Structures are given as C-alpha cells and as structure tokens.
C-alpha cells in the first residue's frame, strides 16, 4: 500500500510537467512514512491513498524548509536538497510540493480540507516557536510541549482525524490517538539525538543542544542539577561540544535519570494512545515509534 502512496505522489509531480521537479524529488530519500501508515490503517481506500500522498508532500515540504532554517546538510543519511542545490532551490521545491498538495486537498470535503490546512498553519507556527525558543536556554516543559505539539503532533493528529472522517469512524478518538502518537514521536526523536549515533540516525547526533534546542532530556537534566552544574550546562549551550563535554552531559543525564524520565513520558503518551484503539496494527505503529532507534 505504501508504494501506492509513492506512485500517487509521482503522478501529482508528473502533472506539474516540469522535469527538473521530478529530478529534485528523486533526490529526496524516502522516510518512514508514519503518517501514511496511519492513514491507510484507519481508512483503507482510494481516497486514503490521495490523502496520504497529500500529507507526505506537505511533510516533505516542511522538511525542505526546515533544513534551510536549521542549516542542515544531511537528511535521512543523504545530502539535503539545500546542501546539493542551495537554499533557493530547496525553498522553491518545498513551495511547489506544498501548493500542489493544497490544490489536491481542495478536492476533499471541506471538513477534511479545514483540518489539514489548519494543521499546516500550526506546524508553521510550531517551527517559528522552535526557532524563537532556541534563542535562549528554555527550561520550561510546558513551552516545549506546546511547541512540539504544533511542530510535529498537529500534522499526525490531522492525518488520523481526517482518515477517520473518510472511514466514518469516531474522529475524536483518532484525533487524540494521533496527537499522543505525534507527541511521543517527537520526544523519542529528541531522546535519540542524545543517545543514538550519526550513522543510525542519518543526521548528526547530539546536535540539538548546539542548535539551541533544549529538548525534554535537557529540561529534566537542568531542573535536577545543583546550581554549580546548572551553570556548567548553561556554559555548554549552543557550543560546538568536544567529546569530553558530550560525555559529561550524557553522564549527568544518566545519573539524573533524565533520559529514563523522557522515555517514560513518551511511553505514557503511547500507552494512552494504545488504550484508545483496539486495532492491533495501530497499536504496533505506536510501539514502533517508541521502540525505534532512528
Ligand atoms: C522538523 O523539526 C520540522 C518540522 C517537523 C516542521 C517544520 C515546519 C516548517 C518549516 C513550516 C513550513 C511548512 C510548509 C508546509 C512549507 P526538527 O528540526 O526538530 O527535526 P529534524 O532533526 O528531523 O530536522
Ligand atoms: Mg531540523
């Protein structure tokens, strides 16, 4: 089924009748397609494939822009479009994928078009919040949770909710399932930045803190340290860390249990989501998100 989504995206791109876009899109390594898996599990029909293709194109557009904003050279283990062709091309390709996706979205019932378009506004606001929060050390867990809800969970929530509407299922239940899954997904992403390695992740490990992102493990760590060690952590914020400094952070995270606490937070959200759906495969999606190592 996932290859039907990829086929649909290629059809949408072919309709643009510009070979260069096809060439650029081929340079985008395919991702885990969590959003498509979710949509196809909830609503298994032809419209669900179109919806999944639309959501994947929006997601790809947001990552193209995000890599420009984050100045990232690597995405999914390959050079990013901005690294290969420059920022302008990455932004334009994002604009094209995003606007074509919206054009296709207008063919859906207004209720679905509203849910998805509103999620894109939220994810754009979430990205801005992420950039703003990164300007200084954030130790406020509520601000972090609000930002990741908007930046990541909103589109996953919208995917689940709109698929439920397509399939005449209880949209409220799937909305909450998607929200919890999305939050857990981003928290796991933020944990992996600390505990995984560059090769497994397909992007540089331990780079969030250097970029100013005080993710959940850092927030827990900061709030558990004494004044002297809090100062030490603050002195490393946004720095290009050497191995010794990285080790210090990792050791302190282990000692304070902040990685464990972050994992438990993600697990709790996952568990809440699992309780909402009886479908084994939807439960498996959560399990895979929580237990993944990349
Ligand atoms: C990845 O975050 C970024 C997002 C999930 C959202 C980015 C959204 C925008 C740039 C708004 C633009 C929207 C459209 C539709 C054009 P991350 O940097 O924490 O993750 P990463 O480590 O995978 O880069
Ligand atoms: Mg990024």
PDB file of C-alpha atoms and ligand atoms in Angstrom:
ATOM      1  CA  UNK A   1       0.000   0.000   0.000  1.00  0.00           C
ATOM      2  CA  UNK A   2       2.812   2.428   0.810  1.00  0.00           C
ATOM      3  CA  UNK A   3       4.151   2.085  -2.719  1.00  0.00           C
ATOM      4  CA  UNK A   4       0.740   3.222  -3.984  1.00  0.00           C
ATOM      5  CA  UNK A   5       1.238   6.419  -1.987  1.00  0.00           C
ATOM      6  CA  UNK A   6       4.657   6.920  -3.590  1.00  0.00           C
ATOM      7  CA  UNK A   7       3.098   6.222  -7.001  1.00  0.00           C
ATOM      8  CA  UNK A   8       0.391   8.812  -6.331  1.00  0.00           C
ATOM      9  CA  UNK A   9       2.974  11.431  -5.321  1.00  0.00           C
ATOM     10  CA  UNK A  10       4.845  10.758  -8.565  1.00  0.00           C
ATOM     11  CA  UNK A  11       1.596  11.170 -10.517  1.00  0.00           C
ATOM     12  CA  UNK A  12       0.961  14.511  -8.807  1.00  0.00           C
ATOM     13  CA  UNK A  13       4.509  15.581  -9.647  1.00  0.00           C
ATOM     14  CA  UNK A  14       4.147  14.430 -13.278  1.00  0.00           C
ATOM     15  CA  UNK A  15       1.090  16.668 -13.563  1.00  0.00           C
ATOM     16  CA  UNK A  16       3.359  19.652 -12.931  1.00  0.00           C
ATOM     17  CA  UNK A  17       5.012  18.943 -16.302  1.00  0.00           C
ATOM     18  CA  UNK A  18       8.484  20.100 -15.328  1.00  0.00           C
ATOM     19  CA  UNK A  19      11.286  17.532 -15.427  1.00  0.00           C
ATOM     20  CA  UNK A  20      13.541  19.416 -13.016  1.00  0.00           C
ATOM     21  CA  UNK A  21      10.968  18.933 -10.232  1.00  0.00           C
ATOM     22  CA  UNK A  22      10.929  15.186 -10.931  1.00  0.00           C
ATOM     23  CA  UNK A  23      14.727  15.123 -10.773  1.00  0.00           C
ATOM     24  CA  UNK A  24      14.821  17.047  -7.486  1.00  0.00           C
ATOM     25  CA  UNK A  25      12.084  14.952  -5.890  1.00  0.00           C
ATOM     26  CA  UNK A  26      14.048  11.775  -6.730  1.00  0.00           C
ATOM     27  CA  UNK A  27      16.914  13.158  -4.632  1.00  0.00           C
ATOM     28  CA  UNK A  28      14.710  13.140  -1.547  1.00  0.00           C
ATOM     29  CA  UNK A  29      15.344   9.862   0.296  1.00  0.00           C
ATOM     30  CA  UNK A  30      12.102   8.266   1.354  1.00  0.00           C
ATOM     31  CA  UNK A  31      11.279   8.414   5.067  1.00  0.00           C
ATOM     32  CA  UNK A  32       9.455   6.132   7.495  1.00  0.00           C
ATOM     33  CA  UNK A  33       6.046   7.305   6.186  1.00  0.00           C
ATOM     34  CA  UNK A  34       4.472   7.097   9.645  1.00  0.00           C
ATOM     35  CA  UNK A  35       1.671   9.462   8.582  1.00  0.00           C
ATOM     36  CA  UNK A  36       0.766   7.349   5.534  1.00  0.00           C
ATOM     37  CA  UNK A  37       0.824   4.108   7.534  1.00  0.00           C
ATOM     38  CA  UNK A  38      -1.552   5.701   9.982  1.00  0.00           C
ATOM     39  CA  UNK A  39      -3.949   6.996   7.322  1.00  0.00           C
ATOM     40  CA  UNK A  40      -4.016   3.690   5.439  1.00  0.00           C
ATOM     41  CA  UNK A  41      -4.630   1.697   8.605  1.00  0.00           C
ATOM     42  CA  UNK A  42      -7.567   3.927   9.572  1.00  0.00           C
ATOM     43  CA  UNK A  43      -9.118   4.330   6.114  1.00  0.00           C
ATOM     44  CA  UNK A  44      -8.194   1.741   3.584  1.00  0.00           C
ATOM     45  CA  UNK A  45      -9.467   3.046   0.249  1.00  0.00           C
ATOM     46  CA  UNK A  46      -8.515   5.066  -2.833  1.00  0.00           C
ATOM     47  CA  UNK A  47      -9.218   8.436  -1.212  1.00  0.00           C
ATOM     48  CA  UNK A  48      -6.955   7.433   1.684  1.00  0.00           C
ATOM     49  CA  UNK A  49      -4.079   6.998  -0.776  1.00  0.00           C
ATOM     50  CA  UNK A  50      -4.648  10.502  -2.163  1.00  0.00           C
ATOM     51  CA  UNK A  51      -4.851  11.896   1.366  1.00  0.00           C
ATOM     52  CA  UNK A  52      -1.650  10.112   2.399  1.00  0.00           C
ATOM     53  CA  UNK A  53       0.142  11.440  -0.717  1.00  0.00           C
ATOM     54  CA  UNK A  54      -1.004  14.983   0.132  1.00  0.00           C
ATOM     55  CA  UNK A  55       0.158  14.697   3.736  1.00  0.00           C
ATOM     56  CA  UNK A  56       3.548  13.222   2.695  1.00  0.00           C
ATOM     57  CA  UNK A  57       4.051  16.108   0.238  1.00  0.00           C
ATOM     58  CA  UNK A  58       3.270  18.649   2.958  1.00  0.00           C
ATOM     59  CA  UNK A  59       5.627  16.816   5.310  1.00  0.00           C
ATOM     60  CA  UNK A  60       8.392  16.735   2.666  1.00  0.00           C
ATOM     61  CA  UNK A  61       7.872  20.473   2.016  1.00  0.00           C
ATOM     62  CA  UNK A  62       8.174  21.236   5.713  1.00  0.00           C
ATOM     63  CA  UNK A  63      11.435  19.266   5.970  1.00  0.00           C
ATOM     64  CA  UNK A  64      12.859  21.021   2.899  1.00  0.00           C
ATOM     65  CA  UNK A  65      12.189  24.362   4.571  1.00  0.00           C
ATOM     66  CA  UNK A  66      13.322  23.091   7.966  1.00  0.00           C
ATOM     67  CA  UNK A  67      16.714  22.051   6.575  1.00  0.00           C
ATOM     68  CA  UNK A  68      17.194  25.560   5.219  1.00  0.00           C
ATOM     69  CA  UNK A  69      16.156  27.063   8.566  1.00  0.00           C
ATOM     70  CA  UNK A  70      18.374  24.626  10.535  1.00  0.00           C
ATOM     71  CA  UNK A  71      21.206  24.875   8.002  1.00  0.00           C
ATOM     72  CA  UNK A  72      21.232  21.061   7.831  1.00  0.00           C
ATOM     73  CA  UNK A  73      23.453  19.328   5.276  1.00  0.00           C
ATOM     74  CA  UNK A  74      22.175  15.818   5.856  1.00  0.00           C
ATOM     75  CA  UNK A  75      18.656  14.384   5.813  1.00  0.00           C
ATOM     76  CA  UNK A  76      17.919  10.673   6.152  1.00  0.00           C
ATOM     77  CA  UNK A  77      21.562   9.776   5.618  1.00  0.00           C
ATOM     78  CA  UNK A  78      21.900  11.649   2.310  1.00  0.00           C
ATOM     79  CA  UNK A  79      22.875  15.211   1.437  1.00  0.00           C
ATOM     80  CA  UNK A  80      19.910  17.554   1.871  1.00  0.00           C
ATOM     81  CA  UNK A  81      18.478  19.441  -1.143  1.00  0.00           C
ATOM     82  CA  UNK A  82      19.818  22.716   0.259  1.00  0.00           C
ATOM     83  CA  UNK A  83      23.288  21.159   0.516  1.00  0.00           C
ATOM     84  CA  UNK A  84      23.109  19.822  -3.056  1.00  0.00           C
ATOM     85  CA  UNK A  85      21.317  22.649  -4.879  1.00  0.00           C
ATOM     86  CA  UNK A  86      21.308  25.599  -2.461  1.00  0.00           C
ATOM     87  CA  UNK A  87      18.702  27.222  -0.234  1.00  0.00           C
ATOM     88  CA  UNK A  88      16.723  28.857  -3.037  1.00  0.00           C
ATOM     89  CA  UNK A  89      16.044  25.557  -4.796  1.00  0.00           C
ATOM     90  CA  UNK A  90      15.114  23.838  -1.517  1.00  0.00           C
ATOM     91  CA  UNK A  91      12.618  26.591  -0.680  1.00  0.00           C
ATOM     92  CA  UNK A  92      11.093  26.574  -4.149  1.00  0.00           C
ATOM     93  CA  UNK A  93      10.759  22.788  -4.233  1.00  0.00           C
ATOM     94  CA  UNK A  94       9.071  22.997  -0.822  1.00  0.00           C
ATOM     95  CA  UNK A  95       6.695  25.686  -2.132  1.00  0.00           C
ATOM     96  CA  UNK A  96       5.804  23.576  -5.176  1.00  0.00           C
ATOM     97  CA  UNK A  97       5.141  20.372  -3.193  1.00  0.00           C
ATOM     98  CA  UNK A  98       3.192  22.299  -0.603  1.00  0.00           C
ATOM     99  CA  UNK A  99       0.975  24.218  -3.057  1.00  0.00           C
ATOM    100  CA  UNK A 100       0.318  21.168  -5.245  1.00  0.00           C
ATOM    101  CA  UNK A 101      -0.695  19.284  -2.094  1.00  0.00           C
ATOM    102  CA  UNK A 102      -3.114  22.087  -1.227  1.00  0.00           C
ATOM    103  CA  UNK A 103      -4.547  22.068  -4.741  1.00  0.00           C
ATOM    104  CA  UNK A 104      -5.264  18.344  -4.364  1.00  0.00           C
ATOM    105  CA  UNK A 105      -6.659  18.934  -0.862  1.00  0.00           C
ATOM    106  CA  UNK A 106      -9.396  21.189  -2.294  1.00  0.00           C
ATOM    107  CA  UNK A 107     -10.869  18.057  -3.911  1.00  0.00           C
ATOM    108  CA  UNK A 108     -11.698  16.696  -0.454  1.00  0.00           C
ATOM    109  CA  UNK A 109     -14.727  17.590   1.642  1.00  0.00           C
ATOM    110  CA  UNK A 110     -14.355  20.997   3.376  1.00  0.00           C
ATOM    111  CA  UNK A 111     -14.177  19.363   6.817  1.00  0.00           C
ATOM    112  CA  UNK A 112     -11.006  17.460   5.845  1.00  0.00           C
ATOM    113  CA  UNK A 113      -9.503  20.401   3.940  1.00  0.00           C
ATOM    114  CA  UNK A 114     -10.002  22.560   7.058  1.00  0.00           C
ATOM    115  CA  UNK A 115      -8.395  20.031   9.411  1.00  0.00           C
ATOM    116  CA  UNK A 116      -5.311  19.544   7.239  1.00  0.00           C
ATOM    117  CA  UNK A 117      -4.827  23.205   6.315  1.00  0.00           C
ATOM    118  CA  UNK A 118      -5.200  24.247   9.953  1.00  0.00           C
ATOM    119  CA  UNK A 119      -2.546  21.693  10.921  1.00  0.00           C
ATOM    120  CA  UNK A 120      -0.141  23.243   8.402  1.00  0.00           C
ATOM    121  CA  UNK A 121      -0.678  26.667   9.982  1.00  0.00           C
ATOM    122  CA  UNK A 122       0.052  25.085  13.364  1.00  0.00           C
ATOM    123  CA  UNK A 123       3.177  23.331  12.181  1.00  0.00           C
ATOM    124  CA  UNK A 124       4.475  26.558  10.695  1.00  0.00           C
ATOM    125  CA  UNK A 125       3.793  28.345  13.989  1.00  0.00           C
ATOM    126  CA  UNK A 126       5.481  25.435  15.793  1.00  0.00           C
ATOM    127  CA  UNK A 127       8.583  25.861  13.652  1.00  0.00           C
ATOM    128  CA  UNK A 128       8.668  29.565  14.485  1.00  0.00           C
ATOM    129  CA  UNK A 129       8.275  28.754  18.195  1.00  0.00           C
ATOM    130  CA  UNK A 130      11.153  26.264  17.898  1.00  0.00           C
ATOM    131  CA  UNK A 131      13.390  28.929  16.369  1.00  0.00           C
ATOM    132  CA  UNK A 132      12.359  31.523  18.975  1.00  0.00           C
ATOM    133  CA  UNK A 133      12.783  29.088  21.894  1.00  0.00           C
ATOM    134  CA  UNK A 134      16.247  28.219  20.573  1.00  0.00           C
ATOM    135  CA  UNK A 135      17.470  31.756  21.095  1.00  0.00           C
ATOM    136  CA  UNK A 136      17.936  31.211  24.818  1.00  0.00           C
ATOM    137  CA  UNK A 137      18.027  28.249  27.182  1.00  0.00           C
ATOM    138  CA  UNK A 138      14.465  27.015  27.752  1.00  0.00           C
ATOM    139  CA  UNK A 139      13.797  25.056  30.925  1.00  0.00           C
ATOM    140  CA  UNK A 140      10.000  25.352  30.726  1.00  0.00           C
ATOM    141  CA  UNK A 141       8.455  21.972  29.961  1.00  0.00           C
ATOM    142  CA  UNK A 142       5.049  23.474  29.023  1.00  0.00           C
ATOM    143  CA  UNK A 143       6.618  25.689  26.345  1.00  0.00           C
ATOM    144  CA  UNK A 144       8.478  22.672  24.955  1.00  0.00           C
ATOM    145  CA  UNK A 145       5.311  20.540  24.868  1.00  0.00           C
ATOM    146  CA  UNK A 146       3.272  23.278  23.184  1.00  0.00           C
ATOM    147  CA  UNK A 147       5.988  23.738  20.561  1.00  0.00           C
ATOM    148  CA  UNK A 148       6.322  20.016  19.723  1.00  0.00           C
ATOM    149  CA  UNK A 149       2.543  19.651  19.628  1.00  0.00           C
ATOM    150  CA  UNK A 150       2.396  22.315  16.943  1.00  0.00           C
ATOM    151  CA  UNK A 151       5.606  21.462  15.076  1.00  0.00           C
ATOM    152  CA  UNK A 152       5.123  17.694  14.886  1.00  0.00           C
ATOM    153  CA  UNK A 153       1.973  16.333  16.509  1.00  0.00           C
ATOM    154  CA  UNK A 154      -0.503  18.640  14.712  1.00  0.00           C
ATOM    155  CA  UNK A 155       0.012  17.046  11.275  1.00  0.00           C
ATOM    156  CA  UNK A 156      -0.057  13.499  12.692  1.00  0.00           C
ATOM    157  CA  UNK A 157      -3.225  14.368  14.621  1.00  0.00           C
ATOM    158  CA  UNK A 158      -4.771  15.817  11.436  1.00  0.00           C
ATOM    159  CA  UNK A 159      -3.768  12.695   9.472  1.00  0.00           C
ATOM    160  CA  UNK A 160      -5.522  10.386  11.931  1.00  0.00           C
ATOM    161  CA  UNK A 161      -8.571  12.610  12.313  1.00  0.00           C
ATOM    162  CA  UNK A 162      -9.154  13.171   8.600  1.00  0.00           C
ATOM    163  CA  UNK A 163      -8.629   9.463   7.831  1.00  0.00           C
ATOM    164  CA  UNK A 164     -11.261   8.670  10.485  1.00  0.00           C
ATOM    165  CA  UNK A 165     -13.690  11.071   8.795  1.00  0.00           C
ATOM    166  CA  UNK A 166     -13.014   9.372   5.439  1.00  0.00           C
ATOM    167  CA  UNK A 167     -13.762   5.999   7.001  1.00  0.00           C
ATOM    168  CA  UNK A 168     -16.798   7.172   9.012  1.00  0.00           C
ATOM    169  CA  UNK A 169     -15.055   6.340  12.264  1.00  0.00           C
ATOM    170  CA  UNK A 170     -15.132   8.300  15.533  1.00  0.00           C
ATOM    171  CA  UNK A 171     -12.873  11.236  14.624  1.00  0.00           C
ATOM    172  CA  UNK A 172     -12.451  12.420  18.234  1.00  0.00           C
ATOM    173  CA  UNK A 173     -10.893   9.101  19.250  1.00  0.00           C
ATOM    174  CA  UNK A 174      -8.449   9.076  16.331  1.00  0.00           C
ATOM    175  CA  UNK A 175      -7.635  12.748  16.815  1.00  0.00           C
ATOM    176  CA  UNK A 176      -6.443  12.071  20.356  1.00  0.00           C
ATOM    177  CA  UNK A 177      -4.658   8.912  19.251  1.00  0.00           C
ATOM    178  CA  UNK A 178      -2.802  10.947  16.591  1.00  0.00           C
ATOM    179  CA  UNK A 179      -1.947  13.746  18.991  1.00  0.00           C
ATOM    180  CA  UNK A 180      -0.431  11.386  21.563  1.00  0.00           C
ATOM    181  CA  UNK A 181       1.408   9.448  18.881  1.00  0.00           C
ATOM    182  CA  UNK A 182       2.787  12.699  17.440  1.00  0.00           C
ATOM    183  CA  UNK A 183       3.982  13.981  20.805  1.00  0.00           C
ATOM    184  CA  UNK A 184       5.603  10.631  21.604  1.00  0.00           C
ATOM    185  CA  UNK A 185       7.216  10.614  18.147  1.00  0.00           C
ATOM    186  CA  UNK A 186       8.919  13.985  18.692  1.00  0.00           C
ATOM    187  CA  UNK A 187      10.002  13.166  22.253  1.00  0.00           C
ATOM    188  CA  UNK A 188      11.609   9.932  21.020  1.00  0.00           C
ATOM    189  CA  UNK A 189      13.281  11.921  18.227  1.00  0.00           C
ATOM    190  CA  UNK A 190      14.696  14.290  20.836  1.00  0.00           C
ATOM    191  CA  UNK A 191      15.927  11.407  23.020  1.00  0.00           C
ATOM    192  CA  UNK A 192      17.584   9.717  20.027  1.00  0.00           C
ATOM    193  CA  UNK A 193      19.511  12.916  19.285  1.00  0.00           C
ATOM    194  CA  UNK A 194      21.279  12.327  22.623  1.00  0.00           C
ATOM    195  CA  UNK A 195      21.584   8.549  22.844  1.00  0.00           C
ATOM    196  CA  UNK A 196      21.971   7.427  19.231  1.00  0.00           C
ATOM    197  CA  UNK A 197      24.772   7.893  16.716  1.00  0.00           C
ATOM    198  CA  UNK A 198      25.064   9.784  13.440  1.00  0.00           C
ATOM    199  CA  UNK A 199      25.176   6.651  11.291  1.00  0.00           C
ATOM    200  CA  UNK A 200      21.993   5.163  12.739  1.00  0.00           C
ATOM    201  CA  UNK A 201      20.135   8.477  12.746  1.00  0.00           C
ATOM    202  CA  UNK A 202      21.075   9.553   9.221  1.00  0.00           C
ATOM    203  CA  UNK A 203      21.696  13.047  10.625  1.00  0.00           C
ATOM    204  CA  UNK A 204      24.319  14.399  13.028  1.00  0.00           C
ATOM    205  CA  UNK A 205      23.795  13.078  16.550  1.00  0.00           C
ATOM    206  CA  UNK A 206      23.830  15.350  19.583  1.00  0.00           C
ATOM    207  CA  UNK A 207      23.249  18.453  17.523  1.00  0.00           C
ATOM    208  CA  UNK A 208      20.034  19.747  19.156  1.00  0.00           C
ATOM    209  CA  UNK A 209      21.813  21.415  22.077  1.00  0.00           C
ATOM    210  CA  UNK A 210      24.318  23.058  19.754  1.00  0.00           C
ATOM    211  CA  UNK A 211      21.379  24.429  17.749  1.00  0.00           C
ATOM    212  CA  UNK A 212      19.894  25.882  20.923  1.00  0.00           C
ATOM    213  CA  UNK A 213      17.215  23.213  21.297  1.00  0.00           C
ATOM    214  CA  UNK A 214      16.697  22.329  24.935  1.00  0.00           C
ATOM    215  CA  UNK A 215      14.606  19.246  24.412  1.00  0.00           C
ATOM    216  CA  UNK A 216      12.915  17.181  27.134  1.00  0.00           C
ATOM    217  CA  UNK A 217      16.061  15.303  28.334  1.00  0.00           C
ATOM    218  CA  UNK A 218      17.871  18.662  28.715  1.00  0.00           C
ATOM    219  CA  UNK A 219      14.930  20.260  30.528  1.00  0.00           C
ATOM    220  CA  UNK A 220      14.748  17.367  33.001  1.00  0.00           C
ATOM    221  CA  UNK A 221      18.520  17.441  33.400  1.00  0.00           C
ATOM    222  CA  UNK A 222      18.682  21.178  34.046  1.00  0.00           C
ATOM    223  CA  UNK A 223      15.905  21.065  36.602  1.00  0.00           C
ATOM    224  CA  UNK A 224      17.613  18.231  38.516  1.00  0.00           C
ATOM    225  CA  UNK A 225      21.097  19.766  38.730  1.00  0.00           C
ATOM    226  CA  UNK A 226      22.564  21.818  41.572  1.00  0.00           C
ATOM    227  CA  UNK A 227      23.459  25.440  40.896  1.00  0.00           C
ATOM    228  CA  UNK A 228      27.079  24.733  40.021  1.00  0.00           C
ATOM    229  CA  UNK A 229      26.218  22.069  37.467  1.00  0.00           C
ATOM    230  CA  UNK A 230      23.347  24.138  36.071  1.00  0.00           C
ATOM    231  CA  UNK A 231      25.929  26.835  35.351  1.00  0.00           C
ATOM    232  CA  UNK A 232      28.195  24.288  33.692  1.00  0.00           C
ATOM    233  CA  UNK A 233      25.317  23.076  31.485  1.00  0.00           C
ATOM    234  CA  UNK A 234      24.427  26.668  30.560  1.00  0.00           C
ATOM    235  CA  UNK A 235      28.051  27.320  29.599  1.00  0.00           C
ATOM    236  CA  UNK A 236      27.836  24.464  27.051  1.00  0.00           C
ATOM    237  CA  UNK A 237      24.588  25.698  25.491  1.00  0.00           C
ATOM    238  CA  UNK A 238      24.898  26.375  21.731  1.00  0.00           C
ATOM    239  CA  UNK A 239      28.588  25.394  21.806  1.00  0.00           C
ATOM    240  CA  UNK A 240      30.292  23.058  19.363  1.00  0.00           C
ATOM    241  CA  UNK A 241      30.859  20.400  22.025  1.00  0.00           C
ATOM    242  CA  UNK A 242      34.020  18.303  22.266  1.00  0.00           C
ATOM    243  CA  UNK A 243      33.864  14.606  23.204  1.00  0.00           C
ATOM    244  CA  UNK A 244      34.559  15.304  26.888  1.00  0.00           C
ATOM    245  CA  UNK A 245      31.734  17.808  27.134  1.00  0.00           C
ATOM    246  CA  UNK A 246      29.354  15.452  25.339  1.00  0.00           C
ATOM    247  CA  UNK A 247      30.313  12.687  27.763  1.00  0.00           C
ATOM    248  CA  UNK A 248      29.692  14.979  30.739  1.00  0.00           C
ATOM    249  CA  UNK A 249      26.179  15.755  29.532  1.00  0.00           C
ATOM    250  CA  UNK A 250      25.426  12.095  28.831  1.00  0.00           C
ATOM    251  CA  UNK A 251      26.737  11.001  32.224  1.00  0.00           C
ATOM    252  CA  UNK A 252      24.755  13.639  34.060  1.00  0.00           C
ATOM    253  CA  UNK A 253      21.657  12.605  32.103  1.00  0.00           C
ATOM    254  CA  UNK A 254      22.206   9.017  33.155  1.00  0.00           C
ATOM    255  CA  UNK A 255      22.847   9.962  36.801  1.00  0.00           C
ATOM    256  CA  UNK A 256      19.791  12.215  36.997  1.00  0.00           C
ATOM    257  CA  UNK A 257      17.578   9.729  35.160  1.00  0.00           C
ATOM    258  CA  UNK A 258      16.509  12.400  32.684  1.00  0.00           C
ATOM    259  CA  UNK A 259      16.708  10.056  29.677  1.00  0.00           C
ATOM    260  CA  UNK A 260      14.659   7.471  31.561  1.00  0.00           C
ATOM    261  CA  UNK A 261      12.137  10.120  32.597  1.00  0.00           C
ATOM    262  CA  UNK A 262      11.828  11.332  28.994  1.00  0.00           C
ATOM    263  CA  UNK A 263      11.369   7.761  27.756  1.00  0.00           C
ATOM    264  CA  UNK A 264       8.684   7.200  30.370  1.00  0.00           C
ATOM    265  CA  UNK A 265       6.913  10.359  29.278  1.00  0.00           C
ATOM    266  CA  UNK A 266       6.835   9.117  25.670  1.00  0.00           C
ATOM    267  CA  UNK A 267       5.720   5.665  26.829  1.00  0.00           C
ATOM    268  CA  UNK A 268       2.909   7.152  28.897  1.00  0.00           C
ATOM    269  CA  UNK A 269       1.632   9.070  25.877  1.00  0.00           C
ATOM    270  CA  UNK A 270       1.939   5.937  23.758  1.00  0.00           C
ATOM    271  CA  UNK A 271       0.063   3.905  26.329  1.00  0.00           C
ATOM    272  CA  UNK A 272      -2.748   6.494  26.421  1.00  0.00           C
ATOM    273  CA  UNK A 273      -2.986   6.286  22.633  1.00  0.00           C
ATOM    274  CA  UNK A 274      -2.984   2.475  22.671  1.00  0.00           C
ATOM    275  CA  UNK A 275      -5.926   2.406  25.042  1.00  0.00           C
ATOM    276  CA  UNK A 276      -7.942   4.439  22.520  1.00  0.00           C
ATOM    277  CA  UNK A 277      -7.755   1.977  19.651  1.00  0.00           C
ATOM    278  CA  UNK A 278      -8.444  -1.735  19.570  1.00  0.00           C
ATOM    279  CA  UNK A 279      -6.745  -2.293  16.210  1.00  0.00           C
ATOM    280  CA  UNK A 280      -3.534  -4.296  16.690  1.00  0.00           C
ATOM    281  CA  UNK A 281      -1.740  -2.650  13.776  1.00  0.00           C
ATOM    282  CA  UNK A 282      -2.473   0.845  15.081  1.00  0.00           C
ATOM    283  CA  UNK A 283      -1.057  -0.253  18.420  1.00  0.00           C
ATOM    284  CA  UNK A 284       2.003  -1.590  16.616  1.00  0.00           C
ATOM    285  CA  UNK A 285       2.586   1.805  14.990  1.00  0.00           C
ATOM    286  CA  UNK A 286       2.896   3.285  18.477  1.00  0.00           C
ATOM    287  CA  UNK A 287       5.162   0.501  19.651  1.00  0.00           C
ATOM    288  CA  UNK A 288       7.426   1.003  16.629  1.00  0.00           C
ATOM    289  CA  UNK A 289       7.577   4.758  17.185  1.00  0.00           C
ATOM    290  CA  UNK A 290       8.543   4.298  20.824  1.00  0.00           C
ATOM    291  CA  UNK A 291      10.991   1.455  20.339  1.00  0.00           C
ATOM    292  CA  UNK A 292      12.678   2.759  17.172  1.00  0.00           C
ATOM    293  CA  UNK A 293      16.366   3.620  17.169  1.00  0.00           C
ATOM    294  CA  UNK A 294      16.373   6.013  14.191  1.00  0.00           C
TER     295      UNK A 294
HETATM  296  C1  LIG B   1      11.495  19.161  11.893  1.00  0.00           C
HETATM  297  O1  LIG B   1      11.931  19.507  13.171  1.00  0.00           O
HETATM  298  C2  LIG B   1      10.493  20.176  11.406  1.00  0.00           C
HETATM  299  C3  LIG B   1       9.155  20.057  11.429  1.00  0.00           C
HETATM  300  C4  LIG B   1       8.509  18.838  11.944  1.00  0.00           C
HETATM  301  C5  LIG B   1       8.231  21.134  10.922  1.00  0.00           C
HETATM  302  C6  LIG B   1       8.855  22.168  10.024  1.00  0.00           C
HETATM  303  C7  LIG B   1       7.857  23.162   9.546  1.00  0.00           C
HETATM  304  C8  LIG B   1       8.126  24.209   8.746  1.00  0.00           C
HETATM  305  C9  LIG B   1       9.495  24.523   8.258  1.00  0.00           C
HETATM  306  C10 LIG B   1       6.997  25.104   8.291  1.00  0.00           C
HETATM  307  C11 LIG B   1       6.868  25.128   6.777  1.00  0.00           C
HETATM  308  C12 LIG B   1       5.710  24.373   6.298  1.00  0.00           C
HETATM  309  C13 LIG B   1       5.412  24.083   4.980  1.00  0.00           C
HETATM  310  C14 LIG B   1       4.271  23.242   4.678  1.00  0.00           C
HETATM  311  C15 LIG B   1       6.206  24.549   3.842  1.00  0.00           C
HETATM  312  P1  LIG B   1      13.415  19.228  13.687  1.00  0.00           P
HETATM  313  O2  LIG B   1      14.329  20.248  13.103  1.00  0.00           O
HETATM  314  O3  LIG B   1      13.328  19.156  15.168  1.00  0.00           O
HETATM  315  O4  LIG B   1      13.710  17.779  13.143  1.00  0.00           O
HETATM  316  P2  LIG B   1      14.948  17.232  12.304  1.00  0.00           P
HETATM  317  O5  LIG B   1      16.000  16.928  13.307  1.00  0.00           O
HETATM  318  O6  LIG B   1      14.422  15.996  11.626  1.00  0.00           O
HETATM  319  O7  LIG B   1      15.352  18.295  11.340  1.00  0.00           O
HETATM  320 MG1  LIG B   2      15.673  20.277  11.551  1.00  0.00          MG
END
